[in-house]
Short mmCIF file of C-alpha atoms in Angstrom, two decimals:
data_model
loop_
_atom_site.label_atom_id
_atom_site.label_comp_id
_atom_site.label_asym_id
_atom_site.label_seq_id
_atom_site.Cartn_x
_atom_site.Cartn_y
_atom_site.Cartn_z
CA MET A 1 0.00 0.00 0.00
CA SER A 2 2.76 2.43 0.71
CA LEU A 3 3.94 1.93 -2.88
CA LEU A 4 0.44 2.83 -4.13
CA GLN A 5 0.28 5.98 -1.93
CA GLN A 6 3.76 7.02 -3.00
CA SER A 7 2.80 6.56 -6.68
CA ARG A 8 -0.31 8.73 -6.17
CA LYS A 9 1.75 11.52 -4.62
CA ILE A 10 4.27 11.44 -7.47
CA LEU A 11 1.48 11.37 -10.06
CA ALA A 12 -0.36 14.24 -8.33
CA THR A 13 2.88 16.26 -8.21
CA LEU A 14 3.54 15.66 -11.91
CA VAL A 15 -0.03 16.64 -12.84
CA LEU A 16 0.28 19.81 -10.74
CA ILE A 17 3.57 20.72 -12.45
CA VAL A 18 2.07 20.17 -15.92
CA VAL A 19 -1.02 22.26 -15.08
CA LEU A 20 1.14 25.09 -13.73
CA MET A 21 3.38 25.02 -16.81
CA ILE A 22 0.41 25.14 -19.18
CA THR A 23 -1.40 27.95 -17.34
CA THR A 24 1.78 29.99 -17.04
CA ALA A 25 2.56 29.60 -20.73
CA CYS A 26 -0.99 30.49 -21.81
CA ALA A 27 -1.38 33.39 -19.39
CA GLY A 28 1.91 35.06 -20.35
CA GLY A 29 0.35 37.07 -23.19
CA THR A 30 -2.50 38.66 -21.27
CA VAL A 31 -2.52 42.38 -20.64
CA SER A 32 -4.33 44.02 -17.80
CA LYS A 33 -6.86 46.78 -18.42
CA VAL A 34 -4.49 49.36 -16.95
CA ASP A 35 -1.82 48.43 -19.51
CA ARG A 36 -4.26 48.77 -22.42
CA THR A 37 -5.32 52.28 -21.49
CA ALA A 38 -1.72 53.45 -21.16
CA ASN A 39 -0.95 52.72 -24.82
CA PRO A 40 -2.93 54.28 -27.69
CA PRO A 41 -4.66 51.79 -29.98
CA ALA A 42 -2.73 50.68 -33.02
CA VAL A 43 -4.05 51.78 -36.40
CA GLY A 44 -6.11 49.07 -38.01
CA ARG A 45 -6.87 47.26 -34.78
CA ASP A 46 -10.00 48.87 -33.33
CA VAL A 47 -10.04 52.29 -34.97
CA ALA A 48 -9.88 52.99 -38.69
CA TYR A 49 -7.09 55.24 -39.99
CA ALA A 50 -9.54 57.81 -41.30
CA GLU A 51 -11.20 58.17 -37.91
CA LEU A 52 -7.86 58.96 -36.34
CA GLU A 53 -6.57 61.38 -38.94
CA ARG A 54 -9.41 63.43 -40.42
CA GLY A 55 -9.79 65.89 -37.54
CA ASN A 56 -9.09 66.54 -33.89
CA SER A 57 -12.59 67.92 -33.29
CA PRO A 58 -16.00 66.62 -34.38
CA LYS A 59 -16.48 69.56 -36.76
CA GLY A 60 -12.97 69.09 -38.16
CA GLN A 61 -13.56 65.36 -38.55
CA THR A 62 -16.74 66.02 -40.51
CA PHE A 63 -15.10 68.60 -42.76
CA GLY A 64 -12.07 66.37 -43.42
CA ASN A 65 -14.36 63.50 -44.42
CA TRP A 66 -16.39 65.81 -46.65
CA VAL A 67 -13.27 67.08 -48.44
CA VAL A 68 -12.11 63.56 -49.31
CA GLN A 69 -15.58 62.34 -50.32
CA THR A 70 -16.40 65.28 -52.58
CA SER A 71 -12.98 65.62 -54.23
CA ARG A 72 -13.76 63.02 -56.90
CA GLY A 73 -10.44 61.31 -56.35
CA LEU A 74 -8.30 64.46 -56.47
CA ILE A 75 -7.62 64.32 -52.71
CA GLN A 76 -6.45 61.07 -51.15
CA ASP A 77 -6.47 62.20 -47.54
CA ALA A 78 -7.32 65.24 -45.44
CA TYR A 79 -7.00 66.37 -41.85
CA VAL A 80 -8.21 69.37 -39.86
CA ARG A 81 -6.30 70.53 -36.78
CA ASP A 82 -7.52 73.11 -34.28
CA ASN A 83 -10.31 74.17 -36.66
CA ASN A 84 -7.93 76.47 -38.54
CA LYS A 85 -5.45 74.21 -40.33
CA LEU A 86 -6.34 71.90 -43.22
CA GLY A 87 -3.84 69.48 -44.67
CA VAL A 88 -4.58 67.50 -47.82
CA VAL A 89 -2.69 64.84 -49.75
CA ILE A 90 -3.45 65.18 -53.45
CA SER A 91 -3.60 62.26 -55.86
CA PRO A 92 -1.22 61.79 -58.80
CA GLN A 93 -4.08 62.92 -61.09
CA VAL A 94 -3.65 66.55 -59.98
CA ARG A 95 -1.42 68.41 -62.43
CA PRO A 96 1.07 70.98 -61.10
CA ASN A 97 -0.86 73.87 -62.67
CA GLU A 98 -4.02 72.74 -60.82
CA VAL A 99 -2.55 72.87 -57.31
CA ARG A 100 -3.10 76.61 -56.68
CA PRO A 101 -6.72 76.67 -57.90
CA LEU A 102 -7.40 73.58 -55.77
CA ALA A 103 -5.85 75.29 -52.74
CA LYS A 104 -7.97 78.39 -53.35
CA SER A 105 -11.15 76.29 -53.53
CA LEU A 106 -10.20 74.52 -50.32
CA VAL A 107 -9.61 77.85 -48.57
CA GLN A 108 -13.04 79.09 -49.69
CA GLY A 109 -14.80 75.98 -48.43
CA PHE A 110 -12.75 75.95 -45.24
CA ARG A 111 -13.61 79.62 -44.63
CA LYS A 112 -17.36 78.90 -44.94
CA ASN A 113 -17.16 76.10 -42.37
CA PHE A 114 -14.75 77.84 -40.00
CA PRO A 115 -15.50 81.58 -40.35
CA ASN A 116 -13.92 84.62 -38.69
CA GLN A 117 -10.40 83.28 -38.26
CA ASP A 118 -7.09 83.04 -40.05
CA LEU A 119 -6.75 79.72 -41.88
CA LYS A 120 -3.94 77.65 -43.30
CA VAL A 121 -4.19 75.01 -46.03
CA LEU A 122 -1.24 72.68 -46.56
CA ILE A 123 -1.06 70.76 -49.83
CA TYR A 124 1.04 67.58 -49.86
CA SER A 125 2.11 65.51 -52.86
CA PRO A 126 1.11 61.82 -53.06
CA ASP A 127 4.45 60.93 -51.39
CA LYS A 128 3.47 63.28 -48.52
CA GLN A 129 5.99 66.03 -49.27
CA LEU A 130 4.73 69.56 -48.63
CA ILE A 131 4.37 71.37 -51.96
CA LEU A 132 2.23 74.42 -51.15
CA THR A 133 1.16 76.38 -48.09
CA THR A 134 -1.83 78.69 -48.41
CA ASP A 135 -2.59 81.28 -45.72
CA TYR A 136 -5.90 83.12 -45.49
CA ASP A 137 -5.94 86.36 -43.50
CA VAL A 138 -9.43 87.18 -42.23
CA GLN A 139 -8.54 90.87 -41.63
CA THR A 140 -7.51 91.59 -45.21
CA ASN A 141 -9.51 88.78 -46.87
CA GLN A 142 -6.33 87.87 -48.78
CA ILE A 143 -4.80 84.51 -49.68
CA LYS A 144 -0.99 84.14 -49.67
CA TYR A 145 0.80 81.19 -51.28
CA SER A 146 4.23 79.96 -50.25
#
């Protein structure tokens, strides 16, 4: 009988070791809720890229979405920051001589949606290089290109 009791103890110890090894290995990848809130969500995981980048206010988000949707493929991406700065990435279809008129149209639409303030429109090439900065001065009602 002592051999049977000793065998049970050894078997129980081995089973306990195996269970501990399996639970430790499987539980190693879990993250607590505190850890998840400390890190911003990765793009493509829970939040779409467009939701992150079109605006940092609800009104800016709406305007950024509208710009991309109504551009008929001329604008690949848009963002609004602080309700006075609009950045757009143009598509390869936009010819160099069309960039200034496009910027002027964007300033006019931006001015209607965000009135009574100085505005800035940044135009980026498809490879995201800044190609034109457009400043609108509300005092003089003038547009400057640089």
